[in-house]
Short mmCIF file of C-alpha atoms in Angstrom, two decimals:
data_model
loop_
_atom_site.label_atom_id
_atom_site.label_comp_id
_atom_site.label_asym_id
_atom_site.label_seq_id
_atom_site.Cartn_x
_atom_site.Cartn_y
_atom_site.Cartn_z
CA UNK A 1 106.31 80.19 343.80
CA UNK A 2 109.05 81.62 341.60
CA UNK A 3 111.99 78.59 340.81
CA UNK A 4 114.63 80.90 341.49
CA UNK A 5 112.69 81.78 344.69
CA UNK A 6 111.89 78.01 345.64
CA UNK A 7 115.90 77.07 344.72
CA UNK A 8 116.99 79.40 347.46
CA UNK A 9 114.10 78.38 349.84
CA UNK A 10 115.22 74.80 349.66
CA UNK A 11 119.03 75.64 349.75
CA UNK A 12 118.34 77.15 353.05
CA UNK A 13 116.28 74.78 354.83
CA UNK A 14 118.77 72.05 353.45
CA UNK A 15 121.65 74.11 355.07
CA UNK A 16 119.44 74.70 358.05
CA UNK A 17 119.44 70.81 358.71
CA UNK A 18 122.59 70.09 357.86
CA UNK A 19 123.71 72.91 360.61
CA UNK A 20 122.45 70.36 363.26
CA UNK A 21 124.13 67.39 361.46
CA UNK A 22 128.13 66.69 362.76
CA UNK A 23 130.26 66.00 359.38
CA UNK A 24 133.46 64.38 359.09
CA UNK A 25 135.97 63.96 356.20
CA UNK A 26 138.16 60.80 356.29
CA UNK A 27 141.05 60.57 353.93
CA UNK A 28 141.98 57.33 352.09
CA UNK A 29 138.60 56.32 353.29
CA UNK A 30 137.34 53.52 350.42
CA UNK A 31 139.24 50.25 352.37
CA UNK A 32 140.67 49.37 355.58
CA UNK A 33 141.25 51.37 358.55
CA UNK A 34 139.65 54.26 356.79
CA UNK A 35 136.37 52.54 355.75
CA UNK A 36 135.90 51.34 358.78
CA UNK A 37 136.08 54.73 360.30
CA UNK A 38 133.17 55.97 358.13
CA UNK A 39 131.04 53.48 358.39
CA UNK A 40 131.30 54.03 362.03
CA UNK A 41 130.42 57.67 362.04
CA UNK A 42 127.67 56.90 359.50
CA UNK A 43 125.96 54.36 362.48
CA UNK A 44 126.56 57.30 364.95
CA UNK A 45 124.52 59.95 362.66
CA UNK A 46 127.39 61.80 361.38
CA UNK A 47 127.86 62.46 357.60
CA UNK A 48 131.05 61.16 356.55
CA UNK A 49 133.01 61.82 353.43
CA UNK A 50 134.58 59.27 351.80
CA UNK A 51 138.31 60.28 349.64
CA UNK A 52 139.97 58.07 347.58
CA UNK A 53 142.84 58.84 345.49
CA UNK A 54 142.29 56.55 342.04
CA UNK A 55 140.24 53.72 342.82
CA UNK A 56 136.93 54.40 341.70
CA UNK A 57 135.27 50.99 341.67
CA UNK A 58 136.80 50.60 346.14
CA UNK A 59 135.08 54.13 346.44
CA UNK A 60 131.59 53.32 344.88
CA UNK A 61 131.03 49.99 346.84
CA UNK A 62 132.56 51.52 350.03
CA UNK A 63 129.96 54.60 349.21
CA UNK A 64 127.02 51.61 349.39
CA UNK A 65 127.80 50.55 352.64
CA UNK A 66 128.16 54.21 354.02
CA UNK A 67 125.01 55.37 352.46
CA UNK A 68 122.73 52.59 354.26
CA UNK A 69 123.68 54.54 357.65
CA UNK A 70 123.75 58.07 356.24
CA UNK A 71 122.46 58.74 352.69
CA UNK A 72 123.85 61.99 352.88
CA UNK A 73 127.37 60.47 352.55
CA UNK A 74 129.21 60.80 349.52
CA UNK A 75 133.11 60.25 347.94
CA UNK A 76 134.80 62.59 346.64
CA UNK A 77 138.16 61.84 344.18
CA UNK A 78 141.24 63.71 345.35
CA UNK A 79 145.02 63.54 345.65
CA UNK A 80 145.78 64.77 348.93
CA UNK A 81 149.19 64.05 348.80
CA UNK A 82 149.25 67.68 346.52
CA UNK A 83 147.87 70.84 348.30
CA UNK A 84 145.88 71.92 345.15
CA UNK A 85 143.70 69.16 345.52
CA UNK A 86 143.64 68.72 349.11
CA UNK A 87 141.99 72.46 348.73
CA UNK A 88 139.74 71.08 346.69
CA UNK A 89 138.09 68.04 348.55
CA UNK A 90 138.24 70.49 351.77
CA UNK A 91 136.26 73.41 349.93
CA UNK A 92 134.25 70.25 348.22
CA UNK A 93 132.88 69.34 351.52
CA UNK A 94 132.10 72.86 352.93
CA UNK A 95 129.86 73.82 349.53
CA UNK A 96 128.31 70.56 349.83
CA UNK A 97 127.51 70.47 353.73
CA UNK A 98 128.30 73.81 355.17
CA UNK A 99 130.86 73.18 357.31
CA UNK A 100 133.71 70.29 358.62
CA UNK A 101 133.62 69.63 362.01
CA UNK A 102 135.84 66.22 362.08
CA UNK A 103 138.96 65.51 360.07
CA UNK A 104 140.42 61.92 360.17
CA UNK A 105 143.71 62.20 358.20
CA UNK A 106 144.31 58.33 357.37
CA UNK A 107 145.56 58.55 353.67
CA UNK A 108 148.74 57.37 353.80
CA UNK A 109 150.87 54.78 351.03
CA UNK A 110 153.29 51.90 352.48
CA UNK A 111 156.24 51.22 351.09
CA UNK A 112 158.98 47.74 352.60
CA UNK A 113 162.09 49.41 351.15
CA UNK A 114 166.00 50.32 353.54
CA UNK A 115 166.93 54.07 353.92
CA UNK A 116 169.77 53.41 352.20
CA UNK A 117 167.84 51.70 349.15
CA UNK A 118 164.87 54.17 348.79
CA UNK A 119 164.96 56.36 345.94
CA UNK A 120 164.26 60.19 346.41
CA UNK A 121 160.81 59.99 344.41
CA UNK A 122 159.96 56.64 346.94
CA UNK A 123 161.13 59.01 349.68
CA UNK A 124 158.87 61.91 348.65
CA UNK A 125 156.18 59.77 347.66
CA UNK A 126 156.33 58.90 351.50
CA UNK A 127 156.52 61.74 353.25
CA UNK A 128 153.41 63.61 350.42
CA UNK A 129 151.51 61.11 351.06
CA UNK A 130 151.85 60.49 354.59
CA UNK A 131 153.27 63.69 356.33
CA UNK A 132 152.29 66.69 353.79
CA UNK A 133 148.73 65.36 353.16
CA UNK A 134 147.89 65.67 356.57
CA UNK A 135 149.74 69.09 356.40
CA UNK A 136 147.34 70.44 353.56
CA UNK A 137 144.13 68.78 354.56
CA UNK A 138 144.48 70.18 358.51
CA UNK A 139 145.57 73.96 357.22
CA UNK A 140 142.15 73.87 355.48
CA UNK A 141 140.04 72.43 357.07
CA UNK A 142 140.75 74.76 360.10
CA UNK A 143 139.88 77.92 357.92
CA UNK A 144 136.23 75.81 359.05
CA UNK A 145 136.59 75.04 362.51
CA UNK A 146 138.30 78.02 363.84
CA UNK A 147 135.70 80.66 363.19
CA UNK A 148 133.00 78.22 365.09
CA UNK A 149 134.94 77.65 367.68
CA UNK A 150 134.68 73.69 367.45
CA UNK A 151 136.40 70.74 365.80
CA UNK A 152 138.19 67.28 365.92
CA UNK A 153 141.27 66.04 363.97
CA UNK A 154 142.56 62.45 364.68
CA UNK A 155 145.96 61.84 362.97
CA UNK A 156 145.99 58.04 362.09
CA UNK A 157 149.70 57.15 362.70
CA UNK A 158 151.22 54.01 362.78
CA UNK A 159 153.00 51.43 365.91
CA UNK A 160 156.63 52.60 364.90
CA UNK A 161 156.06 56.37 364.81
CA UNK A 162 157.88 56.69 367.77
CA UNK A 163 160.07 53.62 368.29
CA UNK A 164 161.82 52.47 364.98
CA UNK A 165 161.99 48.95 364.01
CA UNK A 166 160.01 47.11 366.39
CA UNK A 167 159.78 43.50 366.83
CA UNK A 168 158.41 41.39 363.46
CA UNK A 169 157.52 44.86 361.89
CA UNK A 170 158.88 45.28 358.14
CA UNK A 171 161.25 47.51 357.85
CA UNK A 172 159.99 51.12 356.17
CA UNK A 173 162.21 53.86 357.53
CA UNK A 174 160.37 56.51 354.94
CA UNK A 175 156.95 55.62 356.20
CA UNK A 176 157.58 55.76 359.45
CA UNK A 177 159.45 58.89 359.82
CA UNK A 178 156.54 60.70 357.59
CA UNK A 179 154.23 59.08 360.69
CA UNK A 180 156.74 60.52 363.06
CA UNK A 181 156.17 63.68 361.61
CA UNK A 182 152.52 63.62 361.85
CA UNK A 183 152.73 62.71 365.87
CA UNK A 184 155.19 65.85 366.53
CA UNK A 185 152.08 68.01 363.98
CA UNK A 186 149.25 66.55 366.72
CA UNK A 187 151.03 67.84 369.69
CA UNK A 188 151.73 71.23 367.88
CA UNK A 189 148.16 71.12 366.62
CA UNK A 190 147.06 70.65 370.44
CA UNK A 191 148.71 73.73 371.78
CA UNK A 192 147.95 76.38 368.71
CA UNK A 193 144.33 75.14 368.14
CA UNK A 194 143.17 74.68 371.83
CA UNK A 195 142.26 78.21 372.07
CA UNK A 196 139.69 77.46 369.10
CA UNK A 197 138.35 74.24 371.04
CA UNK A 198 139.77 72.27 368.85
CA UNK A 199 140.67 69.30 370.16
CA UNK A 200 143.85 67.22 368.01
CA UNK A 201 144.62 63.43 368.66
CA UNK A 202 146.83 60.94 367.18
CA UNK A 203 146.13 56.66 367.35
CA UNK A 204 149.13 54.41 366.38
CA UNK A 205 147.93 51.10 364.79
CA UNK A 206 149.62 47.95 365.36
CA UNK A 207 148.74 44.84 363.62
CA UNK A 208 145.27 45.86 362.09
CA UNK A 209 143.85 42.79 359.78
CA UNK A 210 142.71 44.82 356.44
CA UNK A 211 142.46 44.06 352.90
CA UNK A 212 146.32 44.79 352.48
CA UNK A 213 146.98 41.50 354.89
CA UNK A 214 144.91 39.45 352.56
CA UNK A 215 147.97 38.27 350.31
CA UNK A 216 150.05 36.98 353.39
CA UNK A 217 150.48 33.67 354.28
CA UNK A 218 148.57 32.12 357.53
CA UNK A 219 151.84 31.14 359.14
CA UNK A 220 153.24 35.10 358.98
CA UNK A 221 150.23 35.82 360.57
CA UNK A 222 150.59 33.53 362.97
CA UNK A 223 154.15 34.47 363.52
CA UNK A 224 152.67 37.76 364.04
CA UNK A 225 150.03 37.23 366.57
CA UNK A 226 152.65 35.50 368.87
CA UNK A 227 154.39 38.78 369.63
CA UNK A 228 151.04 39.91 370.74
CA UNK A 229 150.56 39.15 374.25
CA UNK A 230 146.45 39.17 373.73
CA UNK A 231 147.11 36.84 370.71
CA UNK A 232 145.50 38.31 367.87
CA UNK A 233 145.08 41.22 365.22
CA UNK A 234 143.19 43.79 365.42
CA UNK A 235 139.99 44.72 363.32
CA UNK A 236 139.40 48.09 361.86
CA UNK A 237 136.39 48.50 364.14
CA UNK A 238 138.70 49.03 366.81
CA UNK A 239 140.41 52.02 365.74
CA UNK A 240 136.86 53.30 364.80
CA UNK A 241 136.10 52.43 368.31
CA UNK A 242 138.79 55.06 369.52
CA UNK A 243 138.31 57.25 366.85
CA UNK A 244 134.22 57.48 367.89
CA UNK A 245 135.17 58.25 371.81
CA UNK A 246 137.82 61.01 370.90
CA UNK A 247 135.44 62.81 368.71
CA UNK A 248 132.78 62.22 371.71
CA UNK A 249 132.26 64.96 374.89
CA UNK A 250 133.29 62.03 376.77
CA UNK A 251 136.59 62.99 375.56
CA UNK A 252 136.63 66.51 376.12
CA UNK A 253 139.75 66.97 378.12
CA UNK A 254 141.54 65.13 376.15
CA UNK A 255 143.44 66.88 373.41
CA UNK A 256 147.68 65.99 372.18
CA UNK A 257 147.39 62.41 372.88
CA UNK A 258 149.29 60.38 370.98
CA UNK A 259 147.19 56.57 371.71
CA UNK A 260 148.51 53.07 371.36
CA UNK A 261 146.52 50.34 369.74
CA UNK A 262 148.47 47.31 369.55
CA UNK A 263 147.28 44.38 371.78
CA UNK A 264 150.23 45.15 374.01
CA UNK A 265 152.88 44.57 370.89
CA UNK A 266 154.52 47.40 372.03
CA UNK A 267 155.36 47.52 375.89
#
């Protein structure tokens, strides 16, 4: 058989089986919450892709544990907090895979700093990385759900989205306004996409025990899990948990919620 015949004859069937595959993108997907997430979908038979903004050496041992679930996974390098590149690791995944059917937008930087004492490049850095990433990575990735009539986005938000300051929280007015932002975007989302059966959720974490926790001391945690009436912190696993039912037909009906995951921090 002619190679440039075979090439194409291989592209297709790989395309072919891929069509049947679900794939997901995560964002800020190499640690924490948003590993956690992948290597969820990668158990369930979905093809995740990784994202990771600098951190090559996170992204390649995050890619190992992904890849024992779903070989197919892979990480791809890109600053989503700019929409040039957020084009890029959108139109990345379609040439690689075909299509997106699940967006997780959970790339997002932290910053412990007063309204009044945050710069205006710490306040942009904030709402880029938090607010306008999810911006840019939604607007494309629909240009891939809306013509097949089918997709998921889950907005990864954060416990004071919607109430500022809450109890033993540190105080990060720029943050959480950018994740304010990104709640008001799901509910939009839910209305305008709906018609495309695409279905747009939001989960605010509470107290989620990651690699960023690592450095605090064992009494602030402990401080911490007493304003939690069930008494401890959550794992990654469980916003995966939620994450893997909203993306589920067991979820169906269920589009514009904005969902609470906090042991009952915040009632």
């Amino acid at each position: 058989m002619d190679l440039c015949v075979l090439h194409w004859v291989l592209r297709f069937t790989f395309f072919n089986f891929m069509a049947e595959k679900r794939i997901a993108l995560v964002t800020g997907s190499t640690r924490g919450i948003g590993k956690g997430i992948a290597l969820k979908l990668a158990r369930e038979g979905i093809i995740p892709v990784l994202n990771y903004r600098s951190d090559e050496a996170s992204a390649r041992l995050a890619l190992e544990e992904v890849t024992g679930f779903a070989p197919e996974a892979r990480a791809i390098q890109a600053d989503v907090s700019k929409s040039e590149e957020a084009r890029y690791l959108v139109e990345e995944v379609i040439k690689a895979f075909g299509h997106l059917d699940i967006l997780v937008n959970n790339a997002g930087p932290y910053l412990i700093r007063s309204l009044f004492e945050s710069s205006d490049e710490e306040w942009h850095r904030m709402i880029d990385g938090n607010l306008s990433s999810a911006f840019y990575c939604t607007k494309y990735a629909l240009r891939s759900m809306r013509p097949r009539q089918s997709g998921h986005i889950i907005n990864i938000g954060a416990l004071n989205a919607e109430v500022p300051m809450a109890i033993g929280v540190f105080e990060a007015p720029a943050y959480y306004i950018a994740k304010a932002g990104m709640m008001m975007m799901t509910k939009y989302l839910a209305r305008s996409e709906g018609k495309y059966q695409i279905r747009v959720n939001a989960i605010n974490p509470g107290f989620i025990e990651t690699e960023e926790y690592a450095h605090f001391k064992e009494e602030n945690k402990e401080k911490w899990k007493k304003l939690i009436p069930l008494g401890y912190l959550g794992t990654p696993n469980d916003i995966a948990e939620l994450v893997s039912f909203l993306i589920s037909d067991k979820a169906r009906y269920i589009t514009g919620a904005i969902i609470h995951v906090h042991g009952g921090m915040w009632v």
